mmCIF file of C-alpha atoms in Angstrom:
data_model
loop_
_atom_site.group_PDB
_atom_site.id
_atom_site.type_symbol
_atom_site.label_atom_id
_atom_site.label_comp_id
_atom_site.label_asym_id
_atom_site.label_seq_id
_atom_site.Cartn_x
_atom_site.Cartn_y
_atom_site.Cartn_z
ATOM 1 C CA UNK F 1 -65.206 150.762 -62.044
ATOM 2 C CA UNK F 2 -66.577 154.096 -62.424
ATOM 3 C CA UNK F 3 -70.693 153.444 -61.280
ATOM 4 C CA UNK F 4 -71.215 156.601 -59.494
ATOM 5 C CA UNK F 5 -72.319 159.329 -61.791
ATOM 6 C CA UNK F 6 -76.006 159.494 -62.029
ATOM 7 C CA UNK F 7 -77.637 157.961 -65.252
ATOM 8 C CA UNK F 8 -80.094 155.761 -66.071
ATOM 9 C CA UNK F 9 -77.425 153.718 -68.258
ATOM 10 C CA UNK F 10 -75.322 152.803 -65.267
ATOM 11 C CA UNK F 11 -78.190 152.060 -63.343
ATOM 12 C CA UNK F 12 -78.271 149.042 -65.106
ATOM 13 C CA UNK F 13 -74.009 148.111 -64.266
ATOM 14 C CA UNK F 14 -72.815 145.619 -61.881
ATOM 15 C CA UNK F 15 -69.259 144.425 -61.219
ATOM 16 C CA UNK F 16 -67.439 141.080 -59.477
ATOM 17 C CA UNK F 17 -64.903 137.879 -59.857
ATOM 18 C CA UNK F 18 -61.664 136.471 -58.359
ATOM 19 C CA UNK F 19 -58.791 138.354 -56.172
ATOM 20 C CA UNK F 20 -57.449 135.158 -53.953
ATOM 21 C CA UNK F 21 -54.139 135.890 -56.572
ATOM 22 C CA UNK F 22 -53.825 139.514 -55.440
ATOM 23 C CA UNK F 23 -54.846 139.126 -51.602
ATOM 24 C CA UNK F 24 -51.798 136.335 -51.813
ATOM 25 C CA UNK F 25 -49.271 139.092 -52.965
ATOM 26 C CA UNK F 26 -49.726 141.249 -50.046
ATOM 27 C CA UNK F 27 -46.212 140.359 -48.539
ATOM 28 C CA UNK F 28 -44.762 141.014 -51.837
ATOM 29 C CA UNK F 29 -45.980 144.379 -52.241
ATOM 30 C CA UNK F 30 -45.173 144.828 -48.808
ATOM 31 C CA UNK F 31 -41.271 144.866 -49.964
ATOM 32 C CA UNK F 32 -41.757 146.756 -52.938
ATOM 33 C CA UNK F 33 -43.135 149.840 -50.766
ATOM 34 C CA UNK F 34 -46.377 148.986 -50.179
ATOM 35 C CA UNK F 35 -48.611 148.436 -47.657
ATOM 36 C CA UNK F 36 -51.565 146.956 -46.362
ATOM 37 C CA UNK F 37 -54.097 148.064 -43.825
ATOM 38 C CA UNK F 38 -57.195 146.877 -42.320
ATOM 39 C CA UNK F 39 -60.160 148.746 -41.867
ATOM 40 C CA UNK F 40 -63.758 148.478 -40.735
ATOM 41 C CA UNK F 41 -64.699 147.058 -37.619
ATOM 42 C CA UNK F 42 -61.884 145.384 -35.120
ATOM 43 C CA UNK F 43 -60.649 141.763 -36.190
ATOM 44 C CA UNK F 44 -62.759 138.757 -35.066
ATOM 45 C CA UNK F 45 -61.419 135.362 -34.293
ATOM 46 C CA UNK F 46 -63.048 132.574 -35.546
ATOM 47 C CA UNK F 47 -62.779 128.771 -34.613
ATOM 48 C CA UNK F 48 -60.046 128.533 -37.143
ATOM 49 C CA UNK F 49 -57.807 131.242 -35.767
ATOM 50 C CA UNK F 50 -58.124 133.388 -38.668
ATOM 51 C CA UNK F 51 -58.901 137.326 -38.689
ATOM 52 C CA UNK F 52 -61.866 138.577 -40.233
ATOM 53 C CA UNK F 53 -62.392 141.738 -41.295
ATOM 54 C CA UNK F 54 -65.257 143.855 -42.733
ATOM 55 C CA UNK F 55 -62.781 145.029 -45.328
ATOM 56 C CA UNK F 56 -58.997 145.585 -45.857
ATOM 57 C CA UNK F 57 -56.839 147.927 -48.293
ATOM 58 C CA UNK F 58 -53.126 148.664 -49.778
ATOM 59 C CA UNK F 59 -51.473 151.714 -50.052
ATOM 60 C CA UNK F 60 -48.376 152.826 -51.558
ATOM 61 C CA UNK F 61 -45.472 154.672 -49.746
ATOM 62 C CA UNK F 62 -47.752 158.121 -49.816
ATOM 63 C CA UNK F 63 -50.291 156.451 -48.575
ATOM 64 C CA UNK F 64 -52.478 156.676 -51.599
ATOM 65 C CA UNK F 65 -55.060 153.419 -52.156
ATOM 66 C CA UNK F 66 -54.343 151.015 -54.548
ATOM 67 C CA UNK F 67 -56.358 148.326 -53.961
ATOM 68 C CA UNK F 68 -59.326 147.661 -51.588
ATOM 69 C CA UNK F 69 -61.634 144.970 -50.602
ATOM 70 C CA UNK F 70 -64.616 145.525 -48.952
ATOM 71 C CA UNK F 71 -67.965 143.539 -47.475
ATOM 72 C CA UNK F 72 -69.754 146.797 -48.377
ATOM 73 C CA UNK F 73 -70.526 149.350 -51.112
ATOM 74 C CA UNK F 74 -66.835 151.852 -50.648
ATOM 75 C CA UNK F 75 -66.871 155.342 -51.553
ATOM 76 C CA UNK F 76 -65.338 156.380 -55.067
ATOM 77 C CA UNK F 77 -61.998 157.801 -55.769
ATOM 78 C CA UNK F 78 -61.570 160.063 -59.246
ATOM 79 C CA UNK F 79 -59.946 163.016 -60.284
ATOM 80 C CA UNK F 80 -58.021 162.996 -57.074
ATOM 81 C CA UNK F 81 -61.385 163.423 -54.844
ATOM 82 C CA UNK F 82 -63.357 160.936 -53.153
ATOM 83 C CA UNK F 83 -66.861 160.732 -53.138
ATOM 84 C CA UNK F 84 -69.094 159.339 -50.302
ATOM 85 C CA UNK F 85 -70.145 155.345 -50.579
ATOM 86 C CA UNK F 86 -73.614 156.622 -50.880
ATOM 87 C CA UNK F 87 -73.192 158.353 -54.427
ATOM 88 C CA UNK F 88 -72.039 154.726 -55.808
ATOM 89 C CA UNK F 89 -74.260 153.228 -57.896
ATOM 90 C CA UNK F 90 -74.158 149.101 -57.848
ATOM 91 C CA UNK F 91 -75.638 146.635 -55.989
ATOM 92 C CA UNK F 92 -74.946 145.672 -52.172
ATOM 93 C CA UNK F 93 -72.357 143.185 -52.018
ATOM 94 C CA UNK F 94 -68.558 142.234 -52.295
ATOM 95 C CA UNK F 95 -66.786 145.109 -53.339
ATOM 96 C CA UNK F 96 -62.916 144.473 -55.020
ATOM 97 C CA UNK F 97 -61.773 147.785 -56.444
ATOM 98 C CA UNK F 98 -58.116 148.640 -58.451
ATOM 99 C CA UNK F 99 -56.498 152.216 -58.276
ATOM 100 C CA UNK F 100 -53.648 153.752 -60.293
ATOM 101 C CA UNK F 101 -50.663 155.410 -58.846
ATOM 102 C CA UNK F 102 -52.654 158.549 -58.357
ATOM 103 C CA UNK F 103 -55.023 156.762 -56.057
ATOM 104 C CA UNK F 104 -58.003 156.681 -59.115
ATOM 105 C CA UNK F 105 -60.500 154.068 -59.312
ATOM 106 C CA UNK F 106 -60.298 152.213 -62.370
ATOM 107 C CA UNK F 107 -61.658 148.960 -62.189
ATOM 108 C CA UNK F 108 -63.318 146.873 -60.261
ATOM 109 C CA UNK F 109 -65.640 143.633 -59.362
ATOM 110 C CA UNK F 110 -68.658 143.049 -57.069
ATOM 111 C CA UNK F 111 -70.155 139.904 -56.481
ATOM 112 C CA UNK F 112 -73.858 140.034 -54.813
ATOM 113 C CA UNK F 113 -76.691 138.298 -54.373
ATOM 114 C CA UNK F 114 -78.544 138.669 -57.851
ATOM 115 C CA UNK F 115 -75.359 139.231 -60.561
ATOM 116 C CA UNK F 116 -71.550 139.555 -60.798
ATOM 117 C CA UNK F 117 -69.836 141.991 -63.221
ATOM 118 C CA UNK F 118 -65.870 143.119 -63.967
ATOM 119 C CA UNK F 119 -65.047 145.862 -65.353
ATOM 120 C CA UNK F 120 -62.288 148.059 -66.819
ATOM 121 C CA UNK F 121 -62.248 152.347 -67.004
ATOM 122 C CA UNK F 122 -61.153 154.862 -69.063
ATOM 123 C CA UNK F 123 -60.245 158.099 -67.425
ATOM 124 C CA UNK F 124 -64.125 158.977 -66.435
ATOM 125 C CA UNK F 125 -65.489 156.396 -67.629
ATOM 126 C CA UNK F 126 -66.650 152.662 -67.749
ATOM 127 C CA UNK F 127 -64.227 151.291 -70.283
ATOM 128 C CA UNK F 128 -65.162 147.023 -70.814
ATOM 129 C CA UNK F 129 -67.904 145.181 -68.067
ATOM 130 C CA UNK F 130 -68.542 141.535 -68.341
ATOM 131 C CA UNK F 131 -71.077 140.995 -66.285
ATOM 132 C CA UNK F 132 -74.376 138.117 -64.915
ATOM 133 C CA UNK F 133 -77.596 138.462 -63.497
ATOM 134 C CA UNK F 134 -80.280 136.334 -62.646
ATOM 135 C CA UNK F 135 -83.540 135.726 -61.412
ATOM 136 C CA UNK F 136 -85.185 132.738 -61.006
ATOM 137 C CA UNK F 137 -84.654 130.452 -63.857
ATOM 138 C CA UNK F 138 -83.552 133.533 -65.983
ATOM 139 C CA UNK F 139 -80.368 133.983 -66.315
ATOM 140 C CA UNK F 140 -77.549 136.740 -68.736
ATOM 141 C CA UNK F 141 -74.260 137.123 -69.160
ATOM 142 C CA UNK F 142 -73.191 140.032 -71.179
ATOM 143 C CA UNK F 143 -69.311 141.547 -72.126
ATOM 144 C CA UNK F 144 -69.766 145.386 -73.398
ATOM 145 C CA UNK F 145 -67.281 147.887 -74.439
ATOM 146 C CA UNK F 146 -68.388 151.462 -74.086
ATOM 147 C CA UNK F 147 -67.483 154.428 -76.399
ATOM 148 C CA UNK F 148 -64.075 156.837 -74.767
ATOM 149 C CA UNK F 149 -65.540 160.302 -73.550
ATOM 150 C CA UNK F 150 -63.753 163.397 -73.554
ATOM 151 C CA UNK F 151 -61.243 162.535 -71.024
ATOM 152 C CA UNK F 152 -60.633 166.140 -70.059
ATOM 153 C CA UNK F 153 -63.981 166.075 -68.421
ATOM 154 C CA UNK F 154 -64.718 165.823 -64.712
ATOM 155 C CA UNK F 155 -66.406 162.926 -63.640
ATOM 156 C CA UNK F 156 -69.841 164.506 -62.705
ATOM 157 C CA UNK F 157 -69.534 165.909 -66.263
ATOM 158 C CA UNK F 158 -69.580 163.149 -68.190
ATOM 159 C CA UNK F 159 -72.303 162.488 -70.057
ATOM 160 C CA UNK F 160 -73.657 158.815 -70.836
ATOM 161 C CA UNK F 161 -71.327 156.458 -72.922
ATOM 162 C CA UNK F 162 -73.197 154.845 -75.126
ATOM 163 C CA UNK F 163 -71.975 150.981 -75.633
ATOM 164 C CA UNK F 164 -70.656 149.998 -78.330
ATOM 165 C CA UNK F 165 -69.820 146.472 -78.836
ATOM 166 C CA UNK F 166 -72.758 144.004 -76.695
ATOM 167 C CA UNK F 167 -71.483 140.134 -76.919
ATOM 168 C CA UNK F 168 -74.145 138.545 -74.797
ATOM 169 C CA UNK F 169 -76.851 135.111 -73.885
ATOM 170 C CA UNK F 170 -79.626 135.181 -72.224
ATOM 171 C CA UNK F 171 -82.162 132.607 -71.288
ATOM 172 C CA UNK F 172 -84.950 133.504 -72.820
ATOM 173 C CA UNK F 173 -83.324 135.800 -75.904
ATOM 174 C CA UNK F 174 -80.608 133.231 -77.087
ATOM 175 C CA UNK F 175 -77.472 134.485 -77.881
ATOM 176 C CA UNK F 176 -76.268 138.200 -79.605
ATOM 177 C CA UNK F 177 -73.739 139.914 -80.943
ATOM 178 C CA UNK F 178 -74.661 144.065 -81.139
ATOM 179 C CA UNK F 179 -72.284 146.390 -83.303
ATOM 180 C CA UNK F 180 -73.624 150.011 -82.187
ATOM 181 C CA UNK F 181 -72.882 153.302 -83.908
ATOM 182 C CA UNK F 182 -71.723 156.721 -82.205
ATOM 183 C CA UNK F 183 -75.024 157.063 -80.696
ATOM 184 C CA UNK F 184 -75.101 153.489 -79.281
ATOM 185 C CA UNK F 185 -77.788 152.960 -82.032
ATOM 186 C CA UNK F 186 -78.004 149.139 -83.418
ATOM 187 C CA UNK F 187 -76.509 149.072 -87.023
ATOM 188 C CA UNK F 188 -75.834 144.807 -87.012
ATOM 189 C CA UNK F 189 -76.840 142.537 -85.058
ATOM 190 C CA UNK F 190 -76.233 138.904 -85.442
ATOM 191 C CA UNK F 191 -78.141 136.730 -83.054
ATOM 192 C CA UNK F 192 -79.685 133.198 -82.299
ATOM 193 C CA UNK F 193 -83.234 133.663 -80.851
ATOM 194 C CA UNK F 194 -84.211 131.221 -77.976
ATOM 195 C CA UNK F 195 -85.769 129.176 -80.782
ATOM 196 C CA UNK F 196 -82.518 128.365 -82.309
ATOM 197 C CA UNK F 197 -83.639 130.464 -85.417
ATOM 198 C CA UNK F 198 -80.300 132.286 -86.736
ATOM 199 C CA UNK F 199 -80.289 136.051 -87.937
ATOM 200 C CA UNK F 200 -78.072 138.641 -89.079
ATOM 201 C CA UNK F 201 -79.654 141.855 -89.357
ATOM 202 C CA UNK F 202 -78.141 145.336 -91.116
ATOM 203 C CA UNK F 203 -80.258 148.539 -89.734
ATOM 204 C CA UNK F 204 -80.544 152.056 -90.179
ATOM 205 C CA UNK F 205 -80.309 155.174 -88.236
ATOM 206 C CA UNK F 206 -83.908 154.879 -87.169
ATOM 207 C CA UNK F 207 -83.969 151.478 -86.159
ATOM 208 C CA UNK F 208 -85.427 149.928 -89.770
ATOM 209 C CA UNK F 209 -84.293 146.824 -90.759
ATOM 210 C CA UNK F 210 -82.747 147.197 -93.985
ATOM 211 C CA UNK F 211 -81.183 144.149 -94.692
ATOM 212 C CA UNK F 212 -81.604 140.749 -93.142
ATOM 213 C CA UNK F 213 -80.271 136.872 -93.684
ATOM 214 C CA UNK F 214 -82.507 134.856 -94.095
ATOM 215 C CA UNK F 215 -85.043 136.924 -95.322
ATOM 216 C CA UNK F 216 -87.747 137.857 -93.650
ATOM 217 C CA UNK F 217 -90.501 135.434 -94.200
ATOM 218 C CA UNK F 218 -92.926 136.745 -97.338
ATOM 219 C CA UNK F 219 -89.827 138.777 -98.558
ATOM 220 C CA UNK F 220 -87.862 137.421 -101.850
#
């Protein structure tokens, strides 16, 4: 769930969905060596009896994260560093994030007010995000797999990683499926527009339509 290097392509990612499963396991990895500890502000007790907290983690035997949930946007863990919450791009929301045994972020879901997303990383980069957003009676749910960068590269080295497989539906654009080349340029695209009207399109380099089923209307 690597959001936080600046670019106007993640800009536009989100993450979320459901941990009750690993929260459940926290005695289990408990025995195997790990722990779990509570941060944020101190416990509350509600009518129920049950703690709250503003957000809780687990950490293995050197005390490196491996998983963290948190009520606000956490700071970012890569390469071994950790970068303030404030350098995290994403909305304001739930935060669930998954480390490796270094301690590296690499995945994650949020859960807010105006979209959900999941997603999977490579080294330094955003890997797969399934993510929806809406707004008003609008509505999209996309799943996109990004291109691998050099994974040699530092984090705030990275350049953009251009997408490219987009498997999508949106309310007023139908549905999509978006095969991209190197350069996350369009090259097919099959879709159903939000008049039911089926296409499958074949484009060039620059964009041009150069072959399309049906045929465009006044073309043999």
């Amino acid at each position: 769930m690597i959001d936080w290097v600046p670019s106007d392509e993640r800009k536009q990612t989100m993450r979320q969905h459901d941990r009750r499963a690993m929260i459940g396991t926290a005695a289990a990895l408990v025995a195997g060596g790990v722990s779990v500890t509570a941060a944020g502000r101190p416990a509350r007790t509600g009518t129920s009896g049950e703690q709250a907290r503003e957000s809780f983690k687990v950490v293995d035997r050197r005390g490196r994260q491996r998983f963290l949930a948190s009520a606000a946007k956490p700071p970012v863990i890569i390469g071994g560093k950790t970068y303030p919450a404030d350098q995290r791009q994403g909305p304001d929301g739930t935060y669930l994030i998954f480390n490796d045994e270094a301690g590296n972020e690499k995945g994650g879901i949020i859960a807010s007010s105006v979209g959900a997303s999941l997603s999977l990383d490579y080294p330094n980069a955003q890997a797969i995000t399934v993510a929806t957003r809406w707004a008003g009676t609008n509505g999209a749910a996309v799943l996109e797999m990004k291109q691998m960068p050099d994974p040699a590269l530092p984090p705030g080295q990275v350049p953009a990683t251009p997408a490219r497989v987009q498997l999508g539906y949106s309310t007023p654009d139908g549905t999509f499926l978006v095969l991209n080349d190197s350069r996350g340029r369009p090259r097919i695209v099959l879709e159903i527009d939000g008049d039911d009207r089926p296409t499958i399109k074949i484009l060039d380099a620059a964009g041009e339509v150069v072959s399309r089923l049906p045929a465009a209307s006044g073309t043999s």
